[in-house]
Amino acid sequence: MSLSWIKRKRDRPMTQIDKIIKLDQFLKWVGVAPTGGQAKLMILDGNVLVNGEIETRRGRKLVTGDRVTVGNETFTVNLDNP
């Protein structure tokens, strides 16, 4: 992958298809998991709910409005604001 492609992608406006985040990335983003490896283990161990159901796929794509629960904390995904 060329660096020029990365720069162009970063400079272009976000489209609807860009407004997704993978579950493991989201857990790192909100600070529940300090590393991707720890996020993976939390998910695989069945400790993460998405919209009220256990989710074991770390690549599960989340969109704005999805609810992610870990322990007694629930986070609502909001990808509309940078």
PDB file of N, CA and C in Angstrom:
ATOM      1  N   MET A   1       0.850  -1.164   0.000  1.00  0.00           N
ATOM      2  CA  MET A   1       0.000   0.000   0.000  1.00  0.00           C
ATOM      3  C   MET A   1       0.898   1.230   0.000  1.00  0.00           C
ATOM      4  N   SER A   2       0.617   2.129  -0.869  1.00  0.00           N
ATOM      5  CA  SER A   2       1.443   3.330  -0.969  1.00  0.00           C
ATOM      6  C   SER A   2       0.978   4.378   0.030  1.00  0.00           C
ATOM      7  N   LEU A   3       1.897   5.193   0.482  1.00  0.00           N
ATOM      8  CA  LEU A   3       1.565   6.247   1.432  1.00  0.00           C
ATOM      9  C   LEU A   3       0.666   7.304   0.809  1.00  0.00           C
ATOM     10  N   SER A   4       0.787   7.514  -0.502  1.00  0.00           N
ATOM     11  CA  SER A   4      -0.064   8.508  -1.151  1.00  0.00           C
ATOM     12  C   SER A   4      -1.537   8.093  -1.074  1.00  0.00           C
ATOM     13  N   TRP A   5      -1.804   6.789  -1.142  1.00  0.00           N
ATOM     14  CA  TRP A   5      -3.183   6.315  -1.035  1.00  0.00           C
ATOM     15  C   TRP A   5      -3.727   6.615   0.361  1.00  0.00           C
ATOM     16  N   ILE A   6      -2.899   6.386   1.384  1.00  0.00           N
ATOM     17  CA  ILE A   6      -3.329   6.654   2.753  1.00  0.00           C
ATOM     18  C   ILE A   6      -3.646   8.130   2.923  1.00  0.00           C
ATOM     19  N   LYS A   7      -2.791   8.993   2.407  1.00  0.00           N
ATOM     20  CA  LYS A   7      -3.022  10.433   2.528  1.00  0.00           C
ATOM     21  C   LYS A   7      -4.325  10.828   1.841  1.00  0.00           C
ATOM     22  N   ARG A   8      -4.552  10.311   0.631  1.00  0.00           N
ATOM     23  CA  ARG A   8      -5.790  10.654  -0.078  1.00  0.00           C
ATOM     24  C   ARG A   8      -6.998  10.173   0.701  1.00  0.00           C
ATOM     25  N   LYS A   9      -6.942   8.961   1.243  1.00  0.00           N
ATOM     26  CA  LYS A   9      -8.078   8.444   1.987  1.00  0.00           C
ATOM     27  C   LYS A   9      -8.354   9.311   3.213  1.00  0.00           C
ATOM     28  N   ARG A  10      -7.320   9.733   3.913  1.00  0.00           N
ATOM     29  CA  ARG A  10      -7.481  10.546   5.114  1.00  0.00           C
ATOM     30  C   ARG A  10      -8.050  11.919   4.767  1.00  0.00           C
ATOM     31  N   ASP A  11      -7.699  12.467   3.613  1.00  0.00           N
ATOM     32  CA  ASP A  11      -8.131  13.804   3.238  1.00  0.00           C
ATOM     33  C   ASP A  11      -9.560  13.864   2.700  1.00  0.00           C
ATOM     34  N   ARG A  12     -10.080  12.735   2.266  1.00  0.00           N
ATOM     35  CA  ARG A  12     -11.416  12.769   1.673  1.00  0.00           C
ATOM     36  C   ARG A  12     -12.491  12.784   2.749  1.00  0.00           C
ATOM     37  N   PRO A  13     -13.682  13.314   2.426  1.00  0.00           N
ATOM     38  CA  PRO A  13     -14.761  13.353   3.414  1.00  0.00           C
ATOM     39  C   PRO A  13     -15.212  11.942   3.795  1.00  0.00           C
ATOM     40  N   MET A  14     -15.671  11.787   5.033  1.00  0.00           N
ATOM     41  CA  MET A  14     -16.150  10.492   5.498  1.00  0.00           C
ATOM     42  C   MET A  14     -17.481  10.177   4.817  1.00  0.00           C
ATOM     43  N   THR A  15     -17.622   8.965   4.356  1.00  0.00           N
ATOM     44  CA  THR A  15     -18.871   8.521   3.738  1.00  0.00           C
ATOM     45  C   THR A  15     -19.598   7.605   4.706  1.00  0.00           C
ATOM     46  N   GLN A  16     -20.816   7.244   4.384  1.00  0.00           N
ATOM     47  CA  GLN A  16     -21.612   6.375   5.251  1.00  0.00           C
ATOM     48  C   GLN A  16     -20.888   5.063   5.517  1.00  0.00           C
ATOM     49  N   ILE A  17     -20.233   4.493   4.526  1.00  0.00           N
ATOM     50  CA  ILE A  17     -19.559   3.207   4.713  1.00  0.00           C
ATOM     51  C   ILE A  17     -18.366   3.334   5.656  1.00  0.00           C
ATOM     52  N   ASP A  18     -17.793   4.525   5.775  1.00  0.00           N
ATOM     53  CA  ASP A  18     -16.671   4.740   6.684  1.00  0.00           C
ATOM     54  C   ASP A  18     -17.134   4.814   8.141  1.00  0.00           C
ATOM     55  N   LYS A  19     -18.393   5.006   8.367  1.00  0.00           N
ATOM     56  CA  LYS A  19     -18.879   5.213   9.721  1.00  0.00           C
ATOM     57  C   LYS A  19     -19.144   3.882  10.424  1.00  0.00           C
ATOM     58  N   ILE A  20     -18.110   3.057  10.464  1.00  0.00           N
ATOM     59  CA  ILE A  20     -18.157   1.798  11.190  1.00  0.00           C
ATOM     60  C   ILE A  20     -16.871   1.682  11.993  1.00  0.00           C
ATOM     61  N   ILE A  21     -16.929   0.893  13.046  1.00  0.00           N
ATOM     62  CA  ILE A  21     -15.739   0.594  13.831  1.00  0.00           C
ATOM     63  C   ILE A  21     -15.863  -0.849  14.294  1.00  0.00           C
ATOM     64  N   LYS A  22     -14.758  -1.550  14.288  1.00  0.00           N
ATOM     65  CA  LYS A  22     -14.773  -2.938  14.745  1.00  0.00           C
ATOM     66  C   LYS A  22     -14.852  -2.954  16.267  1.00  0.00           C
ATOM     67  N   LEU A  23     -15.469  -4.009  16.778  1.00  0.00           N
ATOM     68  CA  LEU A  23     -15.703  -4.124  18.213  1.00  0.00           C
ATOM     69  C   LEU A  23     -14.412  -4.019  19.014  1.00  0.00           C
ATOM     70  N   ASP A  24     -13.361  -4.715  18.601  1.00  0.00           N
ATOM     71  CA  ASP A  24     -12.119  -4.659  19.373  1.00  0.00           C
ATOM     72  C   ASP A  24     -11.523  -3.249  19.359  1.00  0.00           C
ATOM     73  N   GLN A  25     -11.631  -2.556  18.245  1.00  0.00           N
ATOM     74  CA  GLN A  25     -11.141  -1.180  18.162  1.00  0.00           C
ATOM     75  C   GLN A  25     -11.956  -0.261  19.070  1.00  0.00           C
ATOM     76  N   PHE A  26     -13.252  -0.490  19.110  1.00  0.00           N
ATOM     77  CA  PHE A  26     -14.125   0.330  19.947  1.00  0.00           C
ATOM     78  C   PHE A  26     -13.766   0.180  21.421  1.00  0.00           C
ATOM     79  N   LEU A  27     -13.493  -1.056  21.854  1.00  0.00           N
ATOM     80  CA  LEU A  27     -13.139  -1.286  23.250  1.00  0.00           C
ATOM     81  C   LEU A  27     -11.858  -0.553  23.628  1.00  0.00           C
ATOM     82  N   LYS A  28     -10.918  -0.484  22.703  1.00  0.00           N
ATOM     83  CA  LYS A  28      -9.690   0.287  22.951  1.00  0.00           C
ATOM     84  C   LYS A  28     -10.000   1.780  22.964  1.00  0.00           C
ATOM     85  N   TRP A  29     -10.824   2.229  22.034  1.00  0.00           N
ATOM     86  CA  TRP A  29     -11.156   3.647  21.880  1.00  0.00           C
ATOM     87  C   TRP A  29     -11.812   4.219  23.137  1.00  0.00           C
ATOM     88  N   VAL A  30     -12.724   3.451  23.760  1.00  0.00           N
ATOM     89  CA  VAL A  30     -13.417   3.947  24.948  1.00  0.00           C
ATOM     90  C   VAL A  30     -12.629   3.675  26.230  1.00  0.00           C
ATOM     91  N   GLY A  31     -11.502   2.971  26.114  1.00  0.00           N
ATOM     92  CA  GLY A  31     -10.640   2.749  27.260  1.00  0.00           C
ATOM     93  C   GLY A  31     -10.952   1.535  28.103  1.00  0.00           C
ATOM     94  N   VAL A  32     -11.836   0.674  27.630  1.00  0.00           N
ATOM     95  CA  VAL A  32     -12.162  -0.545  28.371  1.00  0.00           C
ATOM     96  C   VAL A  32     -11.000  -1.538  28.301  1.00  0.00           C
ATOM     97  N   ALA A  33     -10.340  -1.600  27.162  1.00  0.00           N
ATOM     98  CA  ALA A  33      -9.201  -2.495  26.970  1.00  0.00           C
ATOM     99  C   ALA A  33      -7.988  -1.655  26.571  1.00  0.00           C
ATOM    100  N   PRO A  34      -6.882  -1.790  27.292  1.00  0.00           N
ATOM    101  CA  PRO A  34      -5.702  -0.996  26.954  1.00  0.00           C
ATOM    102  C   PRO A  34      -4.978  -1.468  25.693  1.00  0.00           C
ATOM    103  N   THR A  35      -5.180  -2.739  25.316  1.00  0.00           N
ATOM    104  CA  THR A  35      -4.519  -3.272  24.119  1.00  0.00           C
ATOM    105  C   THR A  35      -5.507  -4.071  23.292  1.00  0.00           C
ATOM    106  N   GLY A  36      -5.150  -4.268  22.034  1.00  0.00           N
ATOM    107  CA  GLY A  36      -5.990  -5.081  21.160  1.00  0.00           C
ATOM    108  C   GLY A  36      -6.061  -6.523  21.634  1.00  0.00           C
ATOM    109  N   GLY A  37      -4.956  -7.028  22.169  1.00  0.00           N
ATOM    110  CA  GLY A  37      -4.927  -8.403  22.678  1.00  0.00           C
ATOM    111  C   GLY A  37      -5.891  -8.599  23.835  1.00  0.00           C
ATOM    112  N   GLN A  38      -5.935  -7.624  24.727  1.00  0.00           N
ATOM    113  CA  GLN A  38      -6.864  -7.718  25.853  1.00  0.00           C
ATOM    114  C   GLN A  38      -8.311  -7.586  25.385  1.00  0.00           C
ATOM    115  N   ALA A  39      -8.542  -6.738  24.400  1.00  0.00           N
ATOM    116  CA  ALA A  39      -9.892  -6.613  23.843  1.00  0.00           C
ATOM    117  C   ALA A  39     -10.327  -7.943  23.236  1.00  0.00           C
ATOM    118  N   LYS A  40      -9.430  -8.580  22.503  1.00  0.00           N
ATOM    119  CA  LYS A  40      -9.716  -9.871  21.877  1.00  0.00           C
ATOM    120  C   LYS A  40     -10.115 -10.903  22.931  1.00  0.00           C
ATOM    121  N   LEU A  41      -9.346 -10.985  24.019  1.00  0.00           N
ATOM    122  CA  LEU A  41      -9.648 -11.963  25.072  1.00  0.00           C
ATOM    123  C   LEU A  41     -10.989 -11.679  25.734  1.00  0.00           C
ATOM    124  N   MET A  42     -11.295 -10.413  25.985  1.00  0.00           N
ATOM    125  CA  MET A  42     -12.575 -10.057  26.592  1.00  0.00           C
ATOM    126  C   MET A  42     -13.728 -10.520  25.707  1.00  0.00           C
ATOM    127  N   ILE A  43     -13.572 -10.313  24.409  1.00  0.00           N
ATOM    128  CA  ILE A  43     -14.623 -10.674  23.461  1.00  0.00           C
ATOM    129  C   ILE A  43     -14.759 -12.189  23.362  1.00  0.00           C
ATOM    130  N   LEU A  44     -13.635 -12.880  23.173  1.00  0.00           N
ATOM    131  CA  LEU A  44     -13.663 -14.337  23.025  1.00  0.00           C
ATOM    132  C   LEU A  44     -14.178 -15.042  24.282  1.00  0.00           C
ATOM    133  N   ASP A  45     -13.941 -14.444  25.452  1.00  0.00           N
ATOM    134  CA  ASP A  45     -14.411 -15.024  26.706  1.00  0.00           C
ATOM    135  C   ASP A  45     -15.901 -14.793  26.947  1.00  0.00           C
ATOM    136  N   GLY A  46     -16.558 -14.054  26.040  1.00  0.00           N
ATOM    137  CA  GLY A  46     -17.992 -13.814  26.163  1.00  0.00           C
ATOM    138  C   GLY A  46     -18.348 -12.728  27.157  1.00  0.00           C
ATOM    139  N   ASN A  47     -17.405 -11.824  27.425  1.00  0.00           N
ATOM    140  CA  ASN A  47     -17.640 -10.759  28.403  1.00  0.00           C
ATOM    141  C   ASN A  47     -18.187  -9.478  27.798  1.00  0.00           C
ATOM    142  N   VAL A  48     -18.518  -9.492  26.512  1.00  0.00           N
ATOM    143  CA  VAL A  48     -18.970  -8.282  25.830  1.00  0.00           C
ATOM    144  C   VAL A  48     -20.344  -8.537  25.196  1.00  0.00           C
ATOM    145  N   LEU A  49     -21.264  -7.623  25.449  1.00  0.00           N
ATOM    146  CA  LEU A  49     -22.588  -7.692  24.827  1.00  0.00           C
ATOM    147  C   LEU A  49     -22.701  -6.561  23.813  1.00  0.00           C
ATOM    148  N   VAL A  50     -23.312  -6.859  22.683  1.00  0.00           N
ATOM    149  CA  VAL A  50     -23.637  -5.836  21.693  1.00  0.00           C
ATOM    150  C   VAL A  50     -25.145  -5.870  21.516  1.00  0.00           C
ATOM    151  N   ASN A  51     -25.773  -4.766  21.806  1.00  0.00           N
ATOM    152  CA  ASN A  51     -27.236  -4.649  21.726  1.00  0.00           C
ATOM    153  C   ASN A  51     -27.924  -5.750  22.535  1.00  0.00           C
ATOM    154  N   GLY A  52     -27.352  -6.056  23.713  1.00  0.00           N
ATOM    155  CA  GLY A  52     -27.972  -7.009  24.631  1.00  0.00           C
ATOM    156  C   GLY A  52     -27.641  -8.468  24.392  1.00  0.00           C
ATOM    157  N   GLU A  53     -26.830  -8.772  23.387  1.00  0.00           N
ATOM    158  CA  GLU A  53     -26.487 -10.166  23.093  1.00  0.00           C
ATOM    159  C   GLU A  53     -24.984 -10.368  23.152  1.00  0.00           C
ATOM    160  N   ILE A  54     -24.558 -11.530  23.679  1.00  0.00           N
ATOM    161  CA  ILE A  54     -23.135 -11.835  23.751  1.00  0.00           C
ATOM    162  C   ILE A  54     -22.548 -11.839  22.342  1.00  0.00           C
ATOM    163  N   GLU A  55     -21.422 -11.167  22.191  1.00  0.00           N
ATOM    164  CA  GLU A  55     -20.743 -11.102  20.888  1.00  0.00           C
ATOM    165  C   GLU A  55     -19.334 -11.658  21.047  1.00  0.00           C
ATOM    166  N   THR A  56     -18.985 -12.660  20.246  1.00  0.00           N
ATOM    167  CA  THR A  56     -17.658 -13.274  20.317  1.00  0.00           C
ATOM    168  C   THR A  56     -16.820 -13.000  19.078  1.00  0.00           C
ATOM    169  N   ARG A  57     -17.332 -12.166  18.186  1.00  0.00           N
ATOM    170  CA  ARG A  57     -16.559 -11.801  16.985  1.00  0.00           C
ATOM    171  C   ARG A  57     -15.899 -10.453  17.211  1.00  0.00           C
ATOM    172  N   ARG A  58     -14.574 -10.453  17.297  1.00  0.00           N
ATOM    173  CA  ARG A  58     -13.889  -9.186  17.559  1.00  0.00           C
ATOM    174  C   ARG A  58     -13.987  -8.234  16.375  1.00  0.00           C
ATOM    175  N   GLY A  59     -14.235  -8.752  15.183  1.00  0.00           N
ATOM    176  CA  GLY A  59     -14.371  -7.932  13.994  1.00  0.00           C
ATOM    177  C   GLY A  59     -15.783  -7.461  13.741  1.00  0.00           C
ATOM    178  N   ARG A  60     -16.676  -7.699  14.683  1.00  0.00           N
ATOM    179  CA  ARG A  60     -18.069  -7.252  14.550  1.00  0.00           C
ATOM    180  C   ARG A  60     -18.071  -5.762  14.255  1.00  0.00           C
ATOM    181  N   LYS A  61     -18.750  -5.365  13.205  1.00  0.00           N
ATOM    182  CA  LYS A  61     -18.788  -3.963  12.811  1.00  0.00           C
ATOM    183  C   LYS A  61     -19.915  -3.250  13.549  1.00  0.00           C
ATOM    184  N   LEU A  62     -19.537  -2.174  14.203  1.00  0.00           N
ATOM    185  CA  LEU A  62     -20.486  -1.375  14.957  1.00  0.00           C
ATOM    186  C   LEU A  62     -20.815  -0.104  14.190  1.00  0.00           C
ATOM    187  N   VAL A  63     -22.041   0.350  14.337  1.00  0.00           N
ATOM    188  CA  VAL A  63     -22.474   1.602  13.722  1.00  0.00           C
ATOM    189  C   VAL A  63     -23.077   2.482  14.813  1.00  0.00           C
ATOM    190  N   THR A  64     -23.269   3.744  14.503  1.00  0.00           N
ATOM    191  CA  THR A  64     -23.872   4.672  15.447  1.00  0.00           C
ATOM    192  C   THR A  64     -25.201   4.110  15.951  1.00  0.00           C
ATOM    193  N   GLY A  65     -25.357   4.156  17.261  1.00  0.00           N
ATOM    194  CA  GLY A  65     -26.588   3.670  17.885  1.00  0.00           C
ATOM    195  C   GLY A  65     -26.435   2.308  18.528  1.00  0.00           C
ATOM    196  N   ASP A  66     -25.430   1.521  18.126  1.00  0.00           N
ATOM    197  CA  ASP A  66     -25.195   0.229  18.769  1.00  0.00           C
ATOM    198  C   ASP A  66     -24.816   0.465  20.223  1.00  0.00           C
ATOM    199  N   ARG A  67     -25.210  -0.472  21.091  1.00  0.00           N
ATOM    200  CA  ARG A  67     -24.872  -0.393  22.505  1.00  0.00           C
ATOM    201  C   ARG A  67     -23.922  -1.527  22.849  1.00  0.00           C
ATOM    202  N   VAL A  68     -22.809  -1.202  23.490  1.00  0.00           N
ATOM    203  CA  VAL A  68     -21.803  -2.191  23.875  1.00  0.00           C
ATOM    204  C   VAL A  68     -21.727  -2.197  25.396  1.00  0.00           C
ATOM    205  N   THR A  69     -21.891  -3.392  25.984  1.00  0.00           N
ATOM    206  CA  THR A  69     -21.863  -3.533  27.433  1.00  0.00           C
ATOM    207  C   THR A  69     -20.709  -4.427  27.837  1.00  0.00           C
ATOM    208  N   VAL A  70     -19.914  -3.940  28.786  1.00  0.00           N
ATOM    209  CA  VAL A  70     -18.833  -4.707  29.382  1.00  0.00           C
ATOM    210  C   VAL A  70     -18.972  -4.552  30.885  1.00  0.00           C
ATOM    211  N   GLY A  71     -19.186  -5.673  31.571  1.00  0.00           N
ATOM    212  CA  GLY A  71     -19.430  -5.595  33.017  1.00  0.00           C
ATOM    213  C   GLY A  71     -20.696  -4.809  33.274  1.00  0.00           C
ATOM    214  N   ASN A  72     -20.594  -3.773  34.111  1.00  0.00           N
ATOM    215  CA  ASN A  72     -21.780  -2.969  34.412  1.00  0.00           C
ATOM    216  C   ASN A  72     -21.770  -1.629  33.684  1.00  0.00           C
ATOM    217  N   GLU A  73     -20.910  -1.503  32.668  1.00  0.00           N
ATOM    218  CA  GLU A  73     -20.833  -0.263  31.877  1.00  0.00           C
ATOM    219  C   GLU A  73     -21.395  -0.482  30.482  1.00  0.00           C
ATOM    220  N   THR A  74     -22.231   0.436  30.032  1.00  0.00           N
ATOM    221  CA  THR A  74     -22.778   0.378  28.679  1.00  0.00           C
ATOM    222  C   THR A  74     -22.367   1.643  27.941  1.00  0.00           C
ATOM    223  N   PHE A  75     -21.874   1.447  26.720  1.00  0.00           N
ATOM    224  CA  PHE A  75     -21.446   2.549  25.870  1.00  0.00           C
ATOM    225  C   PHE A  75     -22.321   2.564  24.625  1.00  0.00           C
ATOM    226  N   THR A  76     -22.743   3.732  24.208  1.00  0.00           N
ATOM    227  CA  THR A  76     -23.483   3.878  22.953  1.00  0.00           C
ATOM    228  C   THR A  76     -22.526   4.390  21.889  1.00  0.00           C
ATOM    229  N   VAL A  77     -22.476   3.691  20.773  1.00  0.00           N
ATOM    230  CA  VAL A  77     -21.571   4.061  19.676  1.00  0.00           C
ATOM    231  C   VAL A  77     -22.091   5.330  19.014  1.00  0.00           C
ATOM    232  N   ASN A  78     -21.200   6.315  18.852  1.00  0.00           N
ATOM    233  CA  ASN A  78     -21.548   7.553  18.149  1.00  0.00           C
ATOM    234  C   ASN A  78     -20.390   7.913  17.225  1.00  0.00           C
ATOM    235  N   LEU A  79     -20.540   7.591  15.960  1.00  0.00           N
ATOM    236  CA  LEU A  79     -19.500   7.856  14.974  1.00  0.00           C
ATOM    237  C   LEU A  79     -19.826   9.064  14.106  1.00  0.00           C
ATOM    238  N   ASP A  80     -20.885   9.784  14.447  1.00  0.00           N
ATOM    239  CA  ASP A  80     -21.286  10.944  13.660  1.00  0.00           C
ATOM    240  C   ASP A  80     -20.437  12.174  13.924  1.00  0.00           C
ATOM    241  N   ASN A  81     -19.879  12.276  15.128  1.00  0.00           N
ATOM    242  CA  ASN A  81     -19.039  13.424  15.480  1.00  0.00           C
ATOM    243  C   ASN A  81     -17.584  13.001  15.519  1.00  0.00           C
ATOM    244  N   PRO A  82     -16.694  13.737  14.860  1.00  0.00           N
ATOM    245  CA  PRO A  82     -15.275  13.356  14.871  1.00  0.00           C
ATOM    246  C   PRO A  82     -14.644  13.513  16.236  1.00  0.00           C
TER     247      PRO A  82
END
